[in-house]
Structures are given as structure tokens and as C-alpha cells.
PDB file of C-alpha atoms in Angstrom:
ATOM      1  CA  UNK A 137      -6.819 -33.853 108.872  1.00  0.00           C
ATOM      2  CA  UNK A 138      -7.772 -32.443 105.312  1.00  0.00           C
ATOM      3  CA  UNK A 139      -6.011 -29.027 106.292  1.00  0.00           C
ATOM      4  CA  UNK A 140      -2.948 -30.968 107.248  1.00  0.00           C
ATOM      5  CA  UNK A 141      -2.921 -32.702 103.930  1.00  0.00           C
ATOM      6  CA  UNK A 142      -3.408 -29.408 102.057  1.00  0.00           C
ATOM      7  CA  UNK A 143      -0.630 -27.785 103.869  1.00  0.00           C
ATOM      8  CA  UNK A 144       1.710 -30.747 103.167  1.00  0.00           C
ATOM      9  CA  UNK A 145       0.757 -30.616  99.487  1.00  0.00           C
ATOM     10  CA  UNK A 146       1.480 -26.806  99.488  1.00  0.00           C
ATOM     11  CA  UNK A 147       4.574 -27.065 101.069  1.00  0.00           C
ATOM     12  CA  UNK A 148       5.715 -30.000  98.558  1.00  0.00           C
ATOM     13  CA  UNK A 149       4.737 -27.666  95.546  1.00  0.00           C
ATOM     14  CA  UNK A 150       6.766 -24.883  97.151  1.00  0.00           C
ATOM     15  CA  UNK A 151       9.927 -27.045  97.353  1.00  0.00           C
ATOM     16  CA  UNK A 152       9.382 -28.487  93.761  1.00  0.00           C
ATOM     17  CA  UNK A 153       9.070 -24.817  92.315  1.00  0.00           C
ATOM     18  CA  UNK A 154      12.214 -23.494  94.331  1.00  0.00           C
ATOM     19  CA  UNK A 155      14.421 -26.740  93.298  1.00  0.00           C
ATOM     20  CA  UNK A 156      13.166 -26.623  89.717  1.00  0.00           C
ATOM     21  CA  UNK A 157      13.895 -22.860  89.433  1.00  0.00           C
ATOM     22  CA  UNK A 158      17.418 -23.318  91.019  1.00  0.00           C
ATOM     23  CA  UNK A 159      18.317 -26.246  88.868  1.00  0.00           C
ATOM     24  CA  UNK A 160      17.586 -24.538  85.523  1.00  0.00           C
ATOM     25  CA  UNK A 161      19.130 -21.123  86.696  1.00  0.00           C
ATOM     26  CA  UNK A 162      22.494 -22.926  87.804  1.00  0.00           C
ATOM     27  CA  UNK A 163      22.467 -25.218  84.780  1.00  0.00           C
ATOM     28  CA  UNK A 164      22.065 -22.260  82.435  1.00  0.00           C
ATOM     29  CA  UNK A 165      24.929 -20.215  84.047  1.00  0.00           C
ATOM     30  CA  UNK A 166      27.293 -23.291  84.070  1.00  0.00           C
ATOM     31  CA  UNK A 167      26.148 -24.082  80.323  1.00  0.00           C
ATOM     32  CA  UNK A 168      27.053 -20.717  79.037  1.00  0.00           C
ATOM     33  CA  UNK A 169      30.412 -20.927  81.076  1.00  0.00           C
ATOM     34  CA  UNK A 170      31.342 -24.148  79.558  1.00  0.00           C
ATOM     35  CA  UNK A 171      30.380 -23.136  76.005  1.00  0.00           C
ATOM     36  CA  UNK A 172      32.796 -20.317  76.123  1.00  0.00           C
ATOM     37  CA  UNK A 173      35.617 -21.691  77.861  1.00  0.00           C
ATOM     38  CA  UNK A 174      35.280 -25.506  76.443  1.00  0.00           C
ATOM     39  CA  UNK A 175      33.324 -25.960  73.201  1.00  0.00           C
ATOM     40  CA  UNK A 176      34.047 -22.591  71.610  1.00  0.00           C
ATOM     41  CA  UNK A 177      37.770 -22.717  72.392  1.00  0.00           C
ATOM     42  CA  UNK A 178      37.912 -26.410  71.246  1.00  0.00           C
ATOM     43  CA  UNK A 179      36.410 -25.452  67.897  1.00  0.00           C
ATOM     44  CA  UNK A 180      38.853 -22.381  67.506  1.00  0.00           C
ATOM     45  CA  UNK A 181      41.891 -24.517  68.179  1.00  0.00           C
ATOM     46  CA  UNK A 182      40.851 -27.068  65.649  1.00  0.00           C
ATOM     47  CA  UNK A 183      40.405 -24.366  63.068  1.00  0.00           C
ATOM     48  CA  UNK A 184      43.749 -22.953  63.887  1.00  0.00           C
ATOM     49  CA  UNK A 185      45.478 -26.375  63.608  1.00  0.00           C
ATOM     50  CA  UNK A 186      43.898 -26.935  60.325  1.00  0.00           C
ATOM     51  CA  UNK A 187      44.903 -23.574  58.970  1.00  0.00           C
ATOM     52  CA  UNK A 188      48.449 -24.091  59.991  1.00  0.00           C
ATOM     53  CA  UNK A 189      48.456 -27.621  58.686  1.00  0.00           C
ATOM     54  CA  UNK A 190      47.177 -26.306  55.324  1.00  0.00           C
ATOM     55  CA  UNK A 191      50.004 -23.747  55.274  1.00  0.00           C
ATOM     56  CA  UNK A 192      52.430 -26.583  55.384  1.00  0.00           C
ATOM     57  CA  UNK A 193      53.616 -26.300  59.099  1.00  0.00           C
ATOM     58  CA  UNK A 194      55.296 -29.595  59.909  1.00  0.00           C
ATOM     59  CA  UNK A 195      54.340 -29.586  63.590  1.00  0.00           C
ATOM     60  CA  UNK A 196      50.641 -29.250  62.992  1.00  0.00           C
ATOM     61  CA  UNK A 197      50.726 -31.773  60.112  1.00  0.00           C
ATOM     62  CA  UNK A 198      52.385 -34.390  62.136  1.00  0.00           C
ATOM     63  CA  UNK A 199      49.660 -33.726  64.838  1.00  0.00           C
ATOM     64  CA  UNK A 200      46.810 -34.373  62.485  1.00  0.00           C
ATOM     65  CA  UNK A 201      48.642 -37.372  61.126  1.00  0.00           C
ATOM     66  CA  UNK A 202      49.045 -38.945  64.819  1.00  0.00           C
ATOM     67  CA  UNK A 203      45.312 -38.824  65.102  1.00  0.00           C
ATOM     68  CA  UNK A 204      44.859 -39.885  61.411  1.00  0.00           C
ATOM     69  CA  UNK A 205      42.966 -36.643  60.425  1.00  0.00           C
ATOM     70  CA  UNK A 206      42.828 -34.670  57.322  1.00  0.00           C
ATOM     71  CA  UNK A 207      42.681 -30.707  57.289  1.00  0.00           C
ATOM     72  CA  UNK A 208      39.115 -30.847  55.976  1.00  0.00           C
ATOM     73  CA  UNK A 209      38.258 -33.244  58.701  1.00  0.00           C
ATOM     74  CA  UNK A 210      39.758 -30.914  61.367  1.00  0.00           C
ATOM     75  CA  UNK A 211      37.959 -27.987  59.865  1.00  0.00           C
ATOM     76  CA  UNK A 212      34.581 -30.077  60.031  1.00  0.00           C
ATOM     77  CA  UNK A 213      35.118 -30.791  63.682  1.00  0.00           C
ATOM     78  CA  UNK A 214      35.984 -27.176  64.494  1.00  0.00           C
ATOM     79  CA  UNK A 215      32.969 -25.905  62.819  1.00  0.00           C
ATOM     80  CA  UNK A 216      30.779 -28.433  64.788  1.00  0.00           C
ATOM     81  CA  UNK A 217      32.083 -27.256  68.054  1.00  0.00           C
ATOM     82  CA  UNK A 218      31.602 -23.565  67.223  1.00  0.00           C
ATOM     83  CA  UNK A 219      27.955 -24.432  66.275  1.00  0.00           C
ATOM     84  CA  UNK A 220      27.629 -26.497  69.554  1.00  0.00           C
ATOM     85  CA  UNK A 221      28.876 -23.622  71.504  1.00  0.00           C
ATOM     86  CA  UNK A 222      26.496 -21.188  69.985  1.00  0.00           C
ATOM     87  CA  UNK A 223      23.605 -23.557  70.614  1.00  0.00           C
ATOM     88  CA  UNK A 224      24.773 -24.024  74.183  1.00  0.00           C
ATOM     89  CA  UNK A 225      24.893 -20.249  74.781  1.00  0.00           C
ATOM     90  CA  UNK A 226      21.599 -19.847  73.301  1.00  0.00           C
ATOM     91  CA  UNK A 227      19.925 -22.610  75.329  1.00  0.00           C
ATOM     92  CA  UNK A 228      21.757 -21.227  78.462  1.00  0.00           C
ATOM     93  CA  UNK A 229      20.309 -17.773  78.012  1.00  0.00           C
ATOM     94  CA  UNK A 230      16.791 -19.369  77.691  1.00  0.00           C
ATOM     95  CA  UNK A 231      17.389 -21.633  80.825  1.00  0.00           C
ATOM     96  CA  UNK A 232      18.185 -18.484  82.911  1.00  0.00           C
ATOM     97  CA  UNK A 233      15.300 -16.257  81.455  1.00  0.00           C
ATOM     98  CA  UNK A 234      12.730 -19.066  81.770  1.00  0.00           C
ATOM     99  CA  UNK A 235      13.894 -20.700  85.097  1.00  0.00           C
ATOM    100  CA  UNK A 236      10.989 -19.051  86.911  1.00  0.00           C
ATOM    101  CA  UNK A 237       8.287 -19.655  84.388  1.00  0.00           C
ATOM    102  CA  UNK A 238       6.053 -22.575  85.290  1.00  0.00           C
ATOM    103  CA  UNK A 239       4.203 -22.204  81.888  1.00  0.00           C
ATOM    104  CA  UNK A 240       7.376 -22.627  79.778  1.00  0.00           C
ATOM    105  CA  UNK A 241       8.399 -25.902  81.496  1.00  0.00           C
ATOM    106  CA  UNK A 242       7.309 -28.264  78.801  1.00  0.00           C
ATOM    107  CA  UNK A 243       9.380 -25.897  76.134  1.00  0.00           C
ATOM    108  CA  UNK A 244      12.374 -26.147  78.454  1.00  0.00           C
ATOM    109  CA  UNK A 245      12.164 -29.784  78.928  1.00  0.00           C
ATOM    110  CA  UNK A 246      12.150 -30.274  75.142  1.00  0.00           C
ATOM    111  CA  UNK A 247      15.067 -27.954  74.614  1.00  0.00           C
ATOM    112  CA  UNK A 248      16.975 -30.055  77.379  1.00  0.00           C
ATOM    113  CA  UNK A 249      16.297 -33.262  75.663  1.00  0.00           C
ATOM    114  CA  UNK A 250      17.610 -31.653  72.196  1.00  0.00           C
ATOM    115  CA  UNK A 251      20.627 -30.415  73.897  1.00  0.00           C
ATOM    116  CA  UNK A 252      21.407 -33.873  75.603  1.00  0.00           C
ATOM    117  CA  UNK A 253      20.954 -35.727  72.226  1.00  0.00           C
ATOM    118  CA  UNK A 254      23.195 -33.268  70.563  1.00  0.00           C
ATOM    119  CA  UNK A 255      25.938 -33.633  73.311  1.00  0.00           C
ATOM    120  CA  UNK A 256      25.770 -37.438  73.001  1.00  0.00           C
ATOM    121  CA  UNK A 257      26.107 -37.536  69.252  1.00  0.00           C
ATOM    122  CA  UNK A 258      29.224 -35.235  69.490  1.00  0.00           C
ATOM    123  CA  UNK A 259      30.715 -37.304  72.144  1.00  0.00           C
ATOM    124  CA  UNK A 260      30.210 -40.591  70.269  1.00  0.00           C
ATOM    125  CA  UNK A 261      31.774 -38.806  67.211  1.00  0.00           C
ATOM    126  CA  UNK A 262      34.950 -37.791  69.235  1.00  0.00           C
ATOM    127  CA  UNK A 263      35.097 -41.509  70.455  1.00  0.00           C
ATOM    128  CA  UNK A 264      35.012 -42.801  67.139  1.00  0.00           C
ATOM    129  CA  UNK A 265      37.834 -40.314  65.926  1.00  0.00           C
ATOM    130  CA  UNK A 266      39.776 -41.316  69.085  1.00  0.00           C
ATOM    131  CA  UNK A 267      39.691 -37.640  70.636  1.00  0.00           C
ATOM    132  CA  UNK A 268      37.327 -38.314  73.613  1.00  0.00           C
ATOM    133  CA  UNK A 269      38.110 -36.064  76.671  1.00  0.00           C
ATOM    134  CA  UNK A 270      36.866 -37.574  79.838  1.00  0.00           C
ATOM    135  CA  UNK A 271      36.504 -34.111  81.565  1.00  0.00           C
ATOM    136  CA  UNK A 272      34.434 -32.887  78.508  1.00  0.00           C
ATOM    137  CA  UNK A 273      32.377 -35.903  78.426  1.00  0.00           C
ATOM    138  CA  UNK A 274      31.247 -35.362  82.013  1.00  0.00           C
ATOM    139  CA  UNK A 275      30.511 -31.637  81.747  1.00  0.00           C
ATOM    140  CA  UNK A 276      28.673 -32.241  78.209  1.00  0.00           C
ATOM    141  CA  UNK A 277      26.365 -34.884  79.752  1.00  0.00           C
ATOM    142  CA  UNK A 278      25.939 -33.605  83.383  1.00  0.00           C
ATOM    143  CA  UNK A 279      24.756 -30.077  82.505  1.00  0.00           C
ATOM    144  CA  UNK A 280      21.814 -31.244  80.150  1.00  0.00           C
ATOM    145  CA  UNK A 281      20.857 -33.812  82.748  1.00  0.00           C
ATOM    146  CA  UNK A 282      20.773 -31.142  85.371  1.00  0.00           C
ATOM    147  CA  UNK A 283      18.798 -28.919  83.296  1.00  0.00           C
ATOM    148  CA  UNK A 284      16.319 -31.531  82.392  1.00  0.00           C
ATOM    149  CA  UNK A 285      15.869 -32.618  86.085  1.00  0.00           C
ATOM    150  CA  UNK A 286      14.729 -28.779  86.787  1.00  0.00           C
ATOM    151  CA  UNK A 287      12.682 -28.724  83.749  1.00  0.00           C
ATOM    152  CA  UNK A 288      10.982 -31.917  84.765  1.00  0.00           C
ATOM    153  CA  UNK A 289      10.124 -30.653  88.324  1.00  0.00           C
ATOM    154  CA  UNK A 290       8.494 -27.457  86.986  1.00  0.00           C
ATOM    155  CA  UNK A 291       6.616 -29.576  84.464  1.00  0.00           C
ATOM    156  CA  UNK A 292       5.158 -31.695  87.413  1.00  0.00           C
ATOM    157  CA  UNK A 293       4.267 -28.545  89.204  1.00  0.00           C
ATOM    158  CA  UNK A 294       2.561 -27.188  85.898  1.00  0.00           C
ATOM    159  CA  UNK A 295       0.293 -30.424  85.920  1.00  0.00           C
ATOM    160  CA  UNK A 296      -0.600 -29.992  89.533  1.00  0.00           C
ATOM    161  CA  UNK A 297      -1.327 -26.151  89.068  1.00  0.00           C
ATOM    162  CA  UNK A 298      -2.212 -25.490  85.470  1.00  0.00           C
ATOM    163  CA  UNK A 299      -3.040 -21.668  86.120  1.00  0.00           C
ATOM    164  CA  UNK A 300       0.414 -21.070  87.694  1.00  0.00           C
ATOM    165  CA  UNK A 301       2.727 -18.874  85.703  1.00  0.00           C
ATOM    166  CA  UNK A 302       5.681 -18.423  88.055  1.00  0.00           C
ATOM    167  CA  UNK A 303       7.544 -20.733  90.179  1.00  0.00           C
ATOM    168  CA  UNK A 304       8.480 -17.974  92.795  1.00  0.00           C
ATOM    169  CA  UNK A 305       6.717 -14.774  93.105  1.00  0.00           C
ATOM    170  CA  UNK A 306       9.208 -11.849  93.017  1.00  0.00           C
ATOM    171  CA  UNK A 307       8.933  -8.163  92.952  1.00  0.00           C
ATOM    172  CA  UNK A 308       9.944  -8.199  89.182  1.00  0.00           C
ATOM    173  CA  UNK A 309       7.311 -10.772  88.418  1.00  0.00           C
ATOM    174  CA  UNK A 310       4.594  -8.806  90.512  1.00  0.00           C
ATOM    175  CA  UNK A 311       4.524  -5.839  87.828  1.00  0.00           C
ATOM    176  CA  UNK A 312       4.340  -8.112  84.747  1.00  0.00           C
ATOM    177  CA  UNK A 313       1.210  -8.804  82.769  1.00  0.00           C
ATOM    178  CA  UNK A 314       1.461 -12.645  83.177  1.00  0.00           C
ATOM    179  CA  UNK A 315       1.194 -12.220  86.996  1.00  0.00           C
ATOM    180  CA  UNK A 316      -1.694  -9.940  87.099  1.00  0.00           C
ATOM    181  CA  UNK A 317      -3.528 -12.202  84.799  1.00  0.00           C
ATOM    182  CA  UNK A 318      -2.797 -14.933  87.348  1.00  0.00           C
ATOM    183  CA  UNK A 319      -4.075 -12.927  90.106  1.00  0.00           C
ATOM    184  CA  UNK A 320      -7.266 -12.322  88.180  1.00  0.00           C
ATOM    185  CA  UNK A 321      -7.829 -15.908  87.258  1.00  0.00           C
ATOM    186  CA  UNK A 322     -10.661 -17.330  89.423  1.00  0.00           C
ATOM    187  CA  UNK A 323      -9.613 -19.805  92.013  1.00  0.00           C
ATOM    188  CA  UNK A 324     -10.908 -23.343  91.610  1.00  0.00           C
ATOM    189  CA  UNK A 325     -13.163 -24.618  94.381  1.00  0.00           C
ATOM    190  CA  UNK A 326     -12.783 -28.097  95.622  1.00  0.00           C
ATOM    191  CA  UNK A 327     -15.633 -30.568  95.434  1.00  0.00           C
ATOM    192  CA  UNK A 328     -16.349 -30.205  99.161  1.00  0.00           C
ATOM    193  CA  UNK A 329     -16.326 -26.269  99.056  1.00  0.00           C
ATOM    194  CA  UNK A 330     -18.853 -26.324  96.016  1.00  0.00           C
ATOM    195  CA  UNK A 331     -20.998 -28.741  97.913  1.00  0.00           C
ATOM    196  CA  UNK A 332     -21.169 -26.606 101.036  1.00  0.00           C
ATOM    197  CA  UNK A 333     -21.861 -23.515  98.655  1.00  0.00           C
ATOM    198  CA  UNK A 334     -24.802 -25.371  97.076  1.00  0.00           C
ATOM    199  CA  UNK A 335     -26.285 -26.094 100.479  1.00  0.00           C
ATOM    200  CA  UNK A 336     -26.021 -22.641 101.676  1.00  0.00           C
ATOM    201  CA  UNK A 337     -27.809 -21.381  98.713  1.00  0.00           C
ATOM    202  CA  UNK A 338     -30.631 -23.815  99.311  1.00  0.00           C
ATOM    203  CA  UNK A 339     -30.932 -22.748 102.807  1.00  0.00           C
ATOM    204  CA  UNK A 340     -31.033 -19.088 101.870  1.00  0.00           C
ATOM    205  CA  UNK A 341     -33.677 -19.954  99.164  1.00  0.00           C
ATOM    206  CA  UNK A 342     -35.702 -21.934 101.933  1.00  0.00           C
ATOM    207  CA  UNK A 343     -35.407 -18.882 104.386  1.00  0.00           C
ATOM    208  CA  UNK A 344     -36.712 -16.462 101.681  1.00  0.00           C
ATOM    209  CA  UNK A 345     -39.682 -18.631 100.833  1.00  0.00           C
ATOM    210  CA  UNK A 346     -40.617 -18.748 104.786  1.00  0.00           C
ATOM    211  CA  UNK A 347     -40.312 -15.098 104.951  1.00  0.00           C
ATOM    212  CA  UNK A 348     -42.794 -14.424 102.016  1.00  0.00           C
ATOM    213  CA  UNK A 349     -46.682 -14.544 102.691  1.00  0.00           C
ATOM    214  CA  UNK A 350     -48.563 -17.368 101.215  1.00  0.00           C
ATOM    215  CA  UNK A 351     -50.709 -17.019  98.060  1.00  0.00           C
ATOM    216  CA  UNK A 352     -54.025 -16.411  99.985  1.00  0.00           C
ATOM    217  CA  UNK A 353     -52.776 -13.639 102.231  1.00  0.00           C
ATOM    218  CA  UNK A 354     -51.268 -12.073  99.131  1.00  0.00           C
ATOM    219  CA  UNK A 355     -54.604 -11.987  97.431  1.00  0.00           C
ATOM    220  CA  UNK A 356     -56.367 -10.566 100.322  1.00  0.00           C
ATOM    221  CA  UNK A 357     -53.847  -7.903 100.733  1.00  0.00           C
ATOM    222  CA  UNK A 358     -54.297  -6.952  96.957  1.00  0.00           C
ATOM    223  CA  UNK A 359     -58.097  -6.826  97.359  1.00  0.00           C
ATOM    224  CA  UNK A 360     -57.841  -4.514 100.455  1.00  0.00           C
ATOM    225  CA  UNK A 361     -55.602  -2.107  98.548  1.00  0.00           C
ATOM    226  CA  UNK A 362     -57.935  -1.974  95.518  1.00  0.00           C
ATOM    227  CA  UNK A 363     -61.024  -1.343  97.782  1.00  0.00           C
ATOM    228  CA  UNK A 364     -59.055   1.458  99.470  1.00  0.00           C
ATOM    229  CA  UNK A 365     -57.876   3.135  96.299  1.00  0.00           C
ATOM    230  CA  UNK A 366     -61.550   3.042  94.821  1.00  0.00           C
ATOM    231  CA  UNK A 367     -62.952   4.696  98.022  1.00  0.00           C
ATOM    232  CA  UNK A 368     -60.242   7.372  97.711  1.00  0.00           C
ATOM    233  CA  UNK A 369     -61.226   8.118  94.212  1.00  0.00           C
ATOM    234  CA  UNK A 370     -64.885   8.441  94.988  1.00  0.00           C
ATOM    235  CA  UNK A 371     -64.184  10.811  97.770  1.00  0.00           C
ATOM    236  CA  UNK A 372     -62.137  12.976  95.481  1.00  0.00           C
ATOM    237  CA  UNK A 373     -64.908  13.073  92.864  1.00  0.00           C
ATOM    238  CA  UNK A 374     -67.636  14.026  95.574  1.00  0.00           C
ATOM    239  CA  UNK A 375     -65.461  16.959  96.718  1.00  0.00           C
TER     240      UNK A 375
END
């Protein structure tokens, strides 16, 4: 029964490791793609509109007046989107690189929460300015949540196995120093295994004590050996 429970627990941890790694990997890839095609392009477009409006182009001036926005505000929004895109690319690269690291799960969880908070604040700002885009709202909130879910799975795995470094052992990981350190780390014994080892040690000690002669016999053997050595020395002197 215990072996069945241990096997079930190992299967559960394996699924948790694979799911967490897949979520972080996919979220990182999609986040980088979204940062380049959405956030960065949106910021660049806002800079272009502000620049053309500052030059006096009537079309762009009317576009800013339609949303009741000044040139400086357009530049501010553009700068915020460019910075957000840079942060998304940075976090996406981290998510891909650390997707297989269980020991970095807490770090990734914190980064996911920071990204989610930044995306929510940005969307609230756009809502206040009347520029909210439903498609951008969906992607900006869904991707950090997806990343947070993957990091949470690996965090649970890290609590269950504190000495575990990688979620999935690959050929690339086997040559790394963290993997070698993990292999050298001593395995933790369960209470039942330690109790059985203690009983075995006691049995070995009892068997060793039974095999040894008692104190009286030992003393007699020592006296006999001493007498024989004295007789041998006397014979050598006589000769």
C-alpha cells in the first residue's frame, strides 16, 4: 500500500514539473512576441503621432484632439509602452531560461506578480484615457496569469522536494554543475527506513557480542599465552 502511494506521489510530482515547465516556457515565448508586435509598436506609433502633431500636421492634431490628449501626454504614453515592452522582453527571456529550474521558482513567481501588477496599472491608465483595447487587455492579463500558474506549480514542487534543482532532467542539464551537485546530495531517508536501519545495526552489534568470548575465557587465554612465552624464553637462555 505504501509503495502504491509513493508511486502515485512521484507521478503527481512528475506531472507538476512538466506542466510548470511548459507553462513558463510557452508564456515566455508568447510574452516576447506580444512585446514586439503589440507593446513596442503601440509605443512607437504614439511617438510618431506626437512628433507629427508637434510639427503641425493637421491630421494628427485632430487625432489627438479627438481623444482629448496633448502632445506631451502622447509622448508619455509612448514612453511607457516602450519601457513596458522592454520589461516584457526581459521577463520573457528569464521565463524561458528558468522554465526548467525548480530552485528559481520563487523568483519567477515574484517576477510574474510584478509583471501582472504593471500590466493592470497600464490598462487602467488606458481606460482612464479612453484608449482601452479589448484585445490588448486580454493578452496583457492572460500571459502573466499563465506565467504565474506555471511558477506556482514549480513552487509547490520545490516545497515537496527542497533539494531538487531541475524540473525535467535533460542532456543539457546532466553536464551542468547544479545537476552534479544534486546527484551528490545525500538522499533523505523516511522514518520507516531509518527505524529499520537502526534495528539492523542493533542486530549486528548483538551478533558481534555473541561471537566474542566472555571475560573469563579471555583472561585464561592471556595467562596461557604468557606462560608459553616465558617457557620459550627459558629454553632459549638454557641453550
